[in-house]
Short mmCIF file of C-alpha atoms in Angstrom, two decimals:
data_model
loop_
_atom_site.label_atom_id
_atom_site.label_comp_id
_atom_site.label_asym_id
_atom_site.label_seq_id
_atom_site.Cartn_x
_atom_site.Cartn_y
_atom_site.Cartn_z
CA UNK L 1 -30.21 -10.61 41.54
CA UNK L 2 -27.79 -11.93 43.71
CA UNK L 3 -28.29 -14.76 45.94
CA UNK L 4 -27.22 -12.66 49.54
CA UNK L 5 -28.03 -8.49 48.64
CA UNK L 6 -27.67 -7.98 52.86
CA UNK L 7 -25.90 -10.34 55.47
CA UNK L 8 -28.78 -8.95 58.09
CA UNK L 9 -26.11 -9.91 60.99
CA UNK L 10 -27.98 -7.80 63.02
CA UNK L 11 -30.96 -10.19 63.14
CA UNK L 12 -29.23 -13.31 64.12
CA UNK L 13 -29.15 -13.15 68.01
CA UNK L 14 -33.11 -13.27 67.82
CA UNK L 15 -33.77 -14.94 64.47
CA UNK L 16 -36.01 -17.89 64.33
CA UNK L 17 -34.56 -20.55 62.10
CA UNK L 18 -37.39 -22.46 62.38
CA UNK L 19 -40.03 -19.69 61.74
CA UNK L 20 -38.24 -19.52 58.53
CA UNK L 21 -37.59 -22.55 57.47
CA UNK L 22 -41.84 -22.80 57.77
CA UNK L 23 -42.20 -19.63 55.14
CA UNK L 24 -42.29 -20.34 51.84
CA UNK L 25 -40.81 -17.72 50.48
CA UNK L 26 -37.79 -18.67 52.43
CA UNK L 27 -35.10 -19.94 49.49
CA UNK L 28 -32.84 -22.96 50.92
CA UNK L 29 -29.23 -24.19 49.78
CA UNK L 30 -28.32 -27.54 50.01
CA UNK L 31 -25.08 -28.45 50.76
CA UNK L 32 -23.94 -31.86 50.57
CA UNK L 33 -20.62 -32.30 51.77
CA UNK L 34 -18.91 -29.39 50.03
CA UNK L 35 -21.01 -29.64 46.64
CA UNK L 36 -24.15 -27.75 45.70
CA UNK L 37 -26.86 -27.87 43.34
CA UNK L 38 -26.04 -26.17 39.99
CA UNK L 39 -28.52 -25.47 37.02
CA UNK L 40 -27.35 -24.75 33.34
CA UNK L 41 -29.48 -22.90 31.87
CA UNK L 42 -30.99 -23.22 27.54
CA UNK L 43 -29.56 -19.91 26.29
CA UNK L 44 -25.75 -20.61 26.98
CA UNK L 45 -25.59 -18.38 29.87
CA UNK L 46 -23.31 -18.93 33.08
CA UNK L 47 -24.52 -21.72 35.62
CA UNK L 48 -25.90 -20.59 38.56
CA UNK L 49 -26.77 -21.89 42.02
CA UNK L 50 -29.68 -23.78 42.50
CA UNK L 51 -32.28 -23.01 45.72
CA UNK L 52 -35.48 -24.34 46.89
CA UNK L 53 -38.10 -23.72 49.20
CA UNK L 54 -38.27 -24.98 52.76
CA UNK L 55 -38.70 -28.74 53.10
CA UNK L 56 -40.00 -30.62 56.56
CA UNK L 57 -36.85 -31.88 58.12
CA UNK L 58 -34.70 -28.86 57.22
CA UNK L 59 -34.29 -27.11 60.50
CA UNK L 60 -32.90 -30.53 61.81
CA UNK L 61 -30.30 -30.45 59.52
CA UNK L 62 -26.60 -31.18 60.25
CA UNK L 63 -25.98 -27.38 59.82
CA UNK L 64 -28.49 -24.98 59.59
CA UNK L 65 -26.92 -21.21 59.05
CA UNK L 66 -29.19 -17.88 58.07
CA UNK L 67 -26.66 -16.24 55.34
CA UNK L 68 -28.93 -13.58 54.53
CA UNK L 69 -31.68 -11.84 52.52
CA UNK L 70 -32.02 -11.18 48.68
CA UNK L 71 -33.28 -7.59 47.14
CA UNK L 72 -37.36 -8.87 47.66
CA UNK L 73 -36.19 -9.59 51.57
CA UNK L 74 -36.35 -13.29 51.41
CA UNK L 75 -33.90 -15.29 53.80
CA UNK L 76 -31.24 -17.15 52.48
CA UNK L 77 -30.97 -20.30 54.68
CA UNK L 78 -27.74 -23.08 53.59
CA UNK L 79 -29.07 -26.65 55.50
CA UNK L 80 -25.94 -28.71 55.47
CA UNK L 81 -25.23 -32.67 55.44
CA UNK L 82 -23.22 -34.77 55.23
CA UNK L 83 -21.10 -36.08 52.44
CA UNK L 84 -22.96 -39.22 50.82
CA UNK L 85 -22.46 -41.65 47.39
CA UNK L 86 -21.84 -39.58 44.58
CA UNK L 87 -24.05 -41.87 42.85
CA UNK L 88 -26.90 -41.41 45.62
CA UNK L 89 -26.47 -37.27 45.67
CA UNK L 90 -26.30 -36.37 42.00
CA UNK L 91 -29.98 -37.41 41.21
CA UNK L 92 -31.61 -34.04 40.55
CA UNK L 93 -35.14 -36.09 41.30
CA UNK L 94 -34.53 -36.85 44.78
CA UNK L 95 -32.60 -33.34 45.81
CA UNK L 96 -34.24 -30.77 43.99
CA UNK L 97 -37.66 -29.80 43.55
CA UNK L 98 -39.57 -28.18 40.84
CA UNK L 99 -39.47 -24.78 42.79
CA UNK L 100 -36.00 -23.63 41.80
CA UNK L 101 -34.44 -20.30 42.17
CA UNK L 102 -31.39 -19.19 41.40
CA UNK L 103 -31.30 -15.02 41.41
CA UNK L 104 -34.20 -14.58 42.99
CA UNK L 105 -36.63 -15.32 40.78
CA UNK L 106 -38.63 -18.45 40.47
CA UNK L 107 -36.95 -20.65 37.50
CA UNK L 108 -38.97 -21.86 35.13
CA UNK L 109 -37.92 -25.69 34.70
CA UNK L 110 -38.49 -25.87 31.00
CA UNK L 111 -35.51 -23.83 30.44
CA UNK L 112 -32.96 -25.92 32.99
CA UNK L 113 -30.62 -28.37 30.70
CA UNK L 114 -29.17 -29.66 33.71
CA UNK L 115 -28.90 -29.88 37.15
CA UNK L 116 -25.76 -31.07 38.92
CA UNK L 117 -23.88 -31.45 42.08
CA UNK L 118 -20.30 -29.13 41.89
CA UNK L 119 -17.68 -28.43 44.30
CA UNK L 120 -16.86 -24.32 44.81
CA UNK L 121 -13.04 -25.46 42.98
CA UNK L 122 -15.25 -26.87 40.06
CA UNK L 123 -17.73 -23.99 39.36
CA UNK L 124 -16.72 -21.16 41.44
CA UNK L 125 -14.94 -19.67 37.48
CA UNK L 126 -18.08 -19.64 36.06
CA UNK L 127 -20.40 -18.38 38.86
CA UNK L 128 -22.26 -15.33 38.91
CA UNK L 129 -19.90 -13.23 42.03
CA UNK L 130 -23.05 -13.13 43.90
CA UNK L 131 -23.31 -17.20 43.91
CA UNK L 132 -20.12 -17.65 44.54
CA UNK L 133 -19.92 -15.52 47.48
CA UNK L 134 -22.99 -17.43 48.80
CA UNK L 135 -21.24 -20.57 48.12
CA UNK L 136 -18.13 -19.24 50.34
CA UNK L 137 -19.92 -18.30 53.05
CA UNK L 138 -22.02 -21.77 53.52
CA UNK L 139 -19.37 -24.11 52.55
CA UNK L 140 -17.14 -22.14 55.31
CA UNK L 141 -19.57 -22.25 57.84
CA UNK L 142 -20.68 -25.55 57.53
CA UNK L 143 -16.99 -26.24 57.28
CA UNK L 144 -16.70 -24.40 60.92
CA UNK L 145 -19.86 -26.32 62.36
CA UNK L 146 -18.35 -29.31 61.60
CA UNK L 147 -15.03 -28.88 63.28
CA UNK L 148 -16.32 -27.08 66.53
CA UNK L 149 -18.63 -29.55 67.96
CA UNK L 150 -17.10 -29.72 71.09
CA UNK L 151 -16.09 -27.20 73.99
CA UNK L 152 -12.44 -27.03 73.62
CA UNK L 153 -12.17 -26.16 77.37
CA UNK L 154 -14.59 -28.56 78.63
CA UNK L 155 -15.01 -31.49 76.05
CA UNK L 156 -19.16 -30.78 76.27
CA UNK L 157 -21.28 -30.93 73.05
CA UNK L 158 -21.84 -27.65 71.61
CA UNK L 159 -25.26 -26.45 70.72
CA UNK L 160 -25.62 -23.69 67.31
CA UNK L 161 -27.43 -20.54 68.27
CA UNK L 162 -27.14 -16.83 66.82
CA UNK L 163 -29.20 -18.28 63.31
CA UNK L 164 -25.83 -20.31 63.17
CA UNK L 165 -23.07 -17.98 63.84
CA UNK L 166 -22.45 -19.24 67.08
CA UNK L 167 -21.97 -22.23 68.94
CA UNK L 168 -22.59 -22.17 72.64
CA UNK L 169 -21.44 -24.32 75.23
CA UNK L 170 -24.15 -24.97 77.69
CA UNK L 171 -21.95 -26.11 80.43
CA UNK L 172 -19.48 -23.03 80.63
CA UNK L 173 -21.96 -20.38 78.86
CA UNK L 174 -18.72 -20.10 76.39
CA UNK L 175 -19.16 -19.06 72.82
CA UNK L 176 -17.34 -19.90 69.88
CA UNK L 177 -17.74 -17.47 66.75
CA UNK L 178 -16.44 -18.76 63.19
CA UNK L 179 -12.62 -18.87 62.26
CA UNK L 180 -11.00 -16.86 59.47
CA UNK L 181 -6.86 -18.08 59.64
CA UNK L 182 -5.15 -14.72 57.66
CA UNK L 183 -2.80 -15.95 54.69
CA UNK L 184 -0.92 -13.66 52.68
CA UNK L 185 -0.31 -14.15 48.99
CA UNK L 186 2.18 -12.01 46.94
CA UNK L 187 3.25 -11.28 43.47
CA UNK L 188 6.81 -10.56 44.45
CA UNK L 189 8.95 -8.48 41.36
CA UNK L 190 12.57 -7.86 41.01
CA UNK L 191 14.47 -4.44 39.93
CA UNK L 192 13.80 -5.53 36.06
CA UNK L 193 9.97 -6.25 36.58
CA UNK L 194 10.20 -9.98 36.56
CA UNK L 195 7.45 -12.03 38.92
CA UNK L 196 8.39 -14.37 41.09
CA UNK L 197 6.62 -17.98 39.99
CA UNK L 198 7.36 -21.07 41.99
CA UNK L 199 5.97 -24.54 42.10
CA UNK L 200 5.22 -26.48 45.47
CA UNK L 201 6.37 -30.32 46.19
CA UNK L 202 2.56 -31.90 46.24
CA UNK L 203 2.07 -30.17 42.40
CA UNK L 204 3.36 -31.83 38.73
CA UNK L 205 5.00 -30.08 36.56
CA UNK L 206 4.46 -26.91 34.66
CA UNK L 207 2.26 -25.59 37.37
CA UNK L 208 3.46 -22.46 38.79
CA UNK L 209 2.35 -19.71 41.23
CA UNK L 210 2.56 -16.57 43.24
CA UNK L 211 3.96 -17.59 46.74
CA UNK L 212 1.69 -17.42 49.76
CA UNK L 213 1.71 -18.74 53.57
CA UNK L 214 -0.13 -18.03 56.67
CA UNK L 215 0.29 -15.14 59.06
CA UNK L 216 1.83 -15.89 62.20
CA UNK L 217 0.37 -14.72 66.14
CA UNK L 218 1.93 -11.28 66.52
CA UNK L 219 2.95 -10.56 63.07
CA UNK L 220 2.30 -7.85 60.45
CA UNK L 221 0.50 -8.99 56.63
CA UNK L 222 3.63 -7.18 55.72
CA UNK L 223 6.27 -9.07 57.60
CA UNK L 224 4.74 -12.31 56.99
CA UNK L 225 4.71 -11.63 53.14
CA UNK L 226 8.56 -10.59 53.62
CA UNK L 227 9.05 -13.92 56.10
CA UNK L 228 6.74 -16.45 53.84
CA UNK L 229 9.41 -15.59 50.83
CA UNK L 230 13.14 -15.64 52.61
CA UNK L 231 12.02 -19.11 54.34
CA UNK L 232 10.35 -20.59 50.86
CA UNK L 233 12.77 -19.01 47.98
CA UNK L 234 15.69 -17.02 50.25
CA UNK L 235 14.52 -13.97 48.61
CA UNK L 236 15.03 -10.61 50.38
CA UNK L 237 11.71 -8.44 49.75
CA UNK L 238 12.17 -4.43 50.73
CA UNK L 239 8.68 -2.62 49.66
CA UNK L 240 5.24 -3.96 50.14
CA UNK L 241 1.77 -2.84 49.29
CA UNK L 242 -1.33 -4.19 49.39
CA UNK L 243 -3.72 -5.24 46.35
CA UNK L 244 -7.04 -7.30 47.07
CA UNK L 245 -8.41 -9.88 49.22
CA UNK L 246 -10.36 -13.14 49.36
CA UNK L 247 -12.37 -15.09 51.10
CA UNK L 248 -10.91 -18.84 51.06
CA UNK L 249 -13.34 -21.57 53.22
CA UNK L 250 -10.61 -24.26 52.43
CA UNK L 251 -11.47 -24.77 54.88
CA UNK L 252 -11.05 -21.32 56.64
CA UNK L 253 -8.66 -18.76 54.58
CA UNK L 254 -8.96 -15.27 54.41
CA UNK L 255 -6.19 -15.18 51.47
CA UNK L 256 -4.99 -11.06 51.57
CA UNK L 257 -2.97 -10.40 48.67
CA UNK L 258 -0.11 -8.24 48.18
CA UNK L 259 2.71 -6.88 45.51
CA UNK L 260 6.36 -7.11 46.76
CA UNK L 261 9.82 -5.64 45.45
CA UNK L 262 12.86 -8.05 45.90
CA UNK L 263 16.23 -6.58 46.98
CA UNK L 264 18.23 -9.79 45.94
CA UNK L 265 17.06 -12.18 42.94
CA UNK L 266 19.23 -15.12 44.17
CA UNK L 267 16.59 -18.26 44.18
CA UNK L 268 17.58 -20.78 47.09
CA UNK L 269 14.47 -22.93 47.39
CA UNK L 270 13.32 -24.71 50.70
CA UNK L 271 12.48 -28.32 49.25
CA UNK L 272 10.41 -28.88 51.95
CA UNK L 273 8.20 -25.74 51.07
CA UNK L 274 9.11 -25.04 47.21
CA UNK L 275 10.01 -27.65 44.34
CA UNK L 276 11.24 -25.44 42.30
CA UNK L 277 10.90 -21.00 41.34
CA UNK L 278 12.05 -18.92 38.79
CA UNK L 279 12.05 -15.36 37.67
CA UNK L 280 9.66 -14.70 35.02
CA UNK L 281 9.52 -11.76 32.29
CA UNK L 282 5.76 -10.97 30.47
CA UNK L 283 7.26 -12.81 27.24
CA UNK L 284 8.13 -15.49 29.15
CA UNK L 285 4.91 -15.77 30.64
CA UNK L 286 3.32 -14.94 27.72
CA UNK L 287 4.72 -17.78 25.52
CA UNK L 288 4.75 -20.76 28.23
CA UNK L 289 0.98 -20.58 28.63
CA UNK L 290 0.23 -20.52 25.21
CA UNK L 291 2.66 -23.67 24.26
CA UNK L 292 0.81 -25.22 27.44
CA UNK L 293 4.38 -25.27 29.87
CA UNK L 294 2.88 -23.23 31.93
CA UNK L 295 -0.15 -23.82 33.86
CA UNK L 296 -1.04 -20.57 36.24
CA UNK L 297 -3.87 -20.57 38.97
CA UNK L 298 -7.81 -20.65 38.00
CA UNK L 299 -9.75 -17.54 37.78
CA UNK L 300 -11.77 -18.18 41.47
CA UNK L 301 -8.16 -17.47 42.77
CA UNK L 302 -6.64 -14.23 44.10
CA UNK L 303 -3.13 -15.39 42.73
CA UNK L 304 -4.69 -14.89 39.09
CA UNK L 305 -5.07 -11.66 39.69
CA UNK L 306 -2.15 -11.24 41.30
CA UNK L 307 -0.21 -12.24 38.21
CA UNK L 308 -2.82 -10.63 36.05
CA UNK L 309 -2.31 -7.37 37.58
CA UNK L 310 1.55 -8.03 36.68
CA UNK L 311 0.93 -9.10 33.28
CA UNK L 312 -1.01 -6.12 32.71
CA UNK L 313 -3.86 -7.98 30.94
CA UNK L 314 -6.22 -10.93 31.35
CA UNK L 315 -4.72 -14.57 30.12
CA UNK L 316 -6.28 -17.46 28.94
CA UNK L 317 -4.39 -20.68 30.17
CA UNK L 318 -6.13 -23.59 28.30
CA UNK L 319 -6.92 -26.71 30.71
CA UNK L 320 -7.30 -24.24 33.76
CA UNK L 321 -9.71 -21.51 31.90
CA UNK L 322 -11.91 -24.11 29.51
CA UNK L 323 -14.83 -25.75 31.72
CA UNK L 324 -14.02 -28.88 33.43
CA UNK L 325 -10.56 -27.53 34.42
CA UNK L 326 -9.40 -27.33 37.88
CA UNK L 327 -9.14 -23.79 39.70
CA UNK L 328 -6.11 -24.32 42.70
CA UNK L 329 -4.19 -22.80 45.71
CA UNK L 330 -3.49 -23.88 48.62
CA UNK L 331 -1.21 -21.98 50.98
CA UNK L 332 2.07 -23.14 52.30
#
C-alpha cells in the first residue's frame, strides 16, 4: 500500500493539523534533518519507510506538513526537526515506537531486523516508489520551510498555514507557496548513435553522466537543453524530444529529462562547468562498467534512465547498484 494513495490538496486550506495529529490512526514521518526512519524487514524484502502514530509535541514541530492520505483514508503527516548527533538520532529506542507502519498496515515488530536512520541518496534505490515519493515530498518541503522563514519583502517572521503548504506573512497578508527550480537533463546522441557522457570538476574519476543545467527566466525546456550543452561541451544540438521527469528536493529540482541529436560532435569542454566528455558507443559503455572505469548515475536518478533508455537495456554498475553505494546528480 503506498505511503501517500491521494495528495487531498483540496483539504489543506481548512485542515486541522492539530485535530490530526490527536487521532490515532493518523501515521507520522519523522524527519530528522534530511534522514528518515527505515525498517528491514526478516524475509529479505526491500526496506521500507518507517511511520508512527501521533506523539504529544508533534504539532509543535519545526515543520509540520499534511502530505496526504493512504488507501484506508489515514493522513500522512511528515513532523520535521532539526539535524542532531548522528550518535543521538540513530537509536531506534528513543525515535521509534512499537506502533510502526510502513504500507499501511500495522508492522508487527518481531519481524523488523533493523531500524535505521537513511538519507533519500542512501535508500531512495531500494525504496518501494510509493516511499520514495513520500520521502521527496517531505524532505522538499521541510527543505522549503526551512529556507522561507522570513517575508522577503518585509523581513517579518512567517507563520505555516494551508496544513503546511503555505507560509503567510502576517504583516503584508503575502503568501509564499513551495519552490520547484526546472532543470533539464539530456541524453544528447550524435549521427552514429553515440551518447554524450561527461564528467563535472567537483567528481573523481571514472564517473560520468548525461549533461543537465537549470532553465533560465524566459526560456524554453528545449532551448535550455540546446544552451546547457553549447556552453558546457560546445556541442551544437538540432532535434529535441522529451522523455520523463523527476522530482529532485535537493533541495528544490524538478529534473525534466530529455533526448537530443547533435549536429557537430566536436567536444570543447568549459573547465569551469565540465572536466572532461566523450562520445560513447553501447560497447563502450558496455565494457567500462563492467571492468569498473566507468561509474554511471544510481538508479533514484533520471540520468539512469536516460542512458538506460540509450543503452536499450537495464545495467548493473557495481559500487553504485550494490547496497551501500551512493546514488548522484547534481545539476550544473
Amino acid at each position: 500500500m503506498k505511503l501517500v494513495h491521494d495528495r487531498h490538496s483540496g483539504e489543506r486550506i481548512d485542515l486541522d493539523l492539530r485535530g490530526l495529529l490527536s487521532d490515532p490512526s493518523t501515521r507520522v514521518l519523522p524527519l530528522v534533518g534530511e534522514r528518515a526512519p527505515v525498517q528491514e524487514n526478516e524475509n529479505g524484502g526491500m526496506p521500507t519507510l518507517s511511520t508512527r502514530a501521533p506523539r504529544e509535541g508533534d504539532v509543535t514541530g519545526e515543520v509540520v506538513v499534511f502530505l496526504g492520505r493512504d488507501e484506508a483514508g489515514r493522513a500522512l503527516i511528515v513532523v520535521a526537526e532539526p539535524a542532531e548527533d548522528p550518535a543521538g538520532v540513530a537509536s531506534p529506542a528513543d525515535t521509534i515506537t512499537d506502533d510502526l507502519d510502513a504500507q499501511g498496515d500495522t508492522a508487527d515488530t518481531a519481524e523488523i531486523t533493523e531500524i535505521s536512520w537513511q538519507g533519500l541518496r542512501d535508500i531512495g534505490p531500494w525504496l518501494p516508489p510509493g516511499d520514495a515519493e513520500a520521502f521527496m515530498a517531505a524532505q522538499g518541503m521541510a527543505a522549503w520551510h526551512r529556507s522561507h522563514r522570513f517575508c522577503p519583502r518585509c523581513g517579518a517572521a512567517t507563520e505555516s498555514a494551508a496544513a503546511g503548504w503555505v507560509r503567510r506573512c502576517p504583516v503584508e497578508g503575502r503568501e509564499l507557496y513551495p519552490r520547484t527550480d526546472p532543470a533539464v537533463i539530456m541524453g544528447i546522441r550524435d549521427a552514429d548513435d553515440r551518447l554524450l557522457l561527461g564528467r563535472g570538476p567537483q567528481w573523481p574519476e571514472g564517473r560520468r553522466s548525461v549533461l543537465a543545467g537549470f532553465v533560465e527566466p524566459g526560456e524554453s525546456l528545449e532551448d535550455a537543453v540546446r544552451r546547457e550543452v553549447a556552453e558546457e561541451v560546445g556541442i551544437v544540438v538540432d532535434r529535441v524530444e522529451y522523455v520523463d521527469s523527476q522530482p529532485w528536493p535537493f533541495p528544490a529540482s524538478l529534473m525534466l529529462g530529455f533526448a537530443g541529436w547533435s549536429t557537430t560532435t566536436d567536444i570543447v569542454c568549459d573547465p569551469a562547468e565540465m572536466a572532461e566528455a566523450e562520445w560513447f558507443t553501447r560497447e563502450e559503455v558496455a565494457r567500462a562498467v563492467r571492468e569498473g572505469e566507468l561509474l554511471l548515475p544510481g538508479r533514484l536518478s533520471i540520468a539512469r534512465r536516460l542512458i538506460e533508455g540509450w543503452f536499450g537495456k537495464r545495467m548493473f554498475v557495481p559500487q553504485i547498484d550494490e547496497r551501500g553505494g551512493q546514488p548522484w546528480i547534481r545539476p550544473s
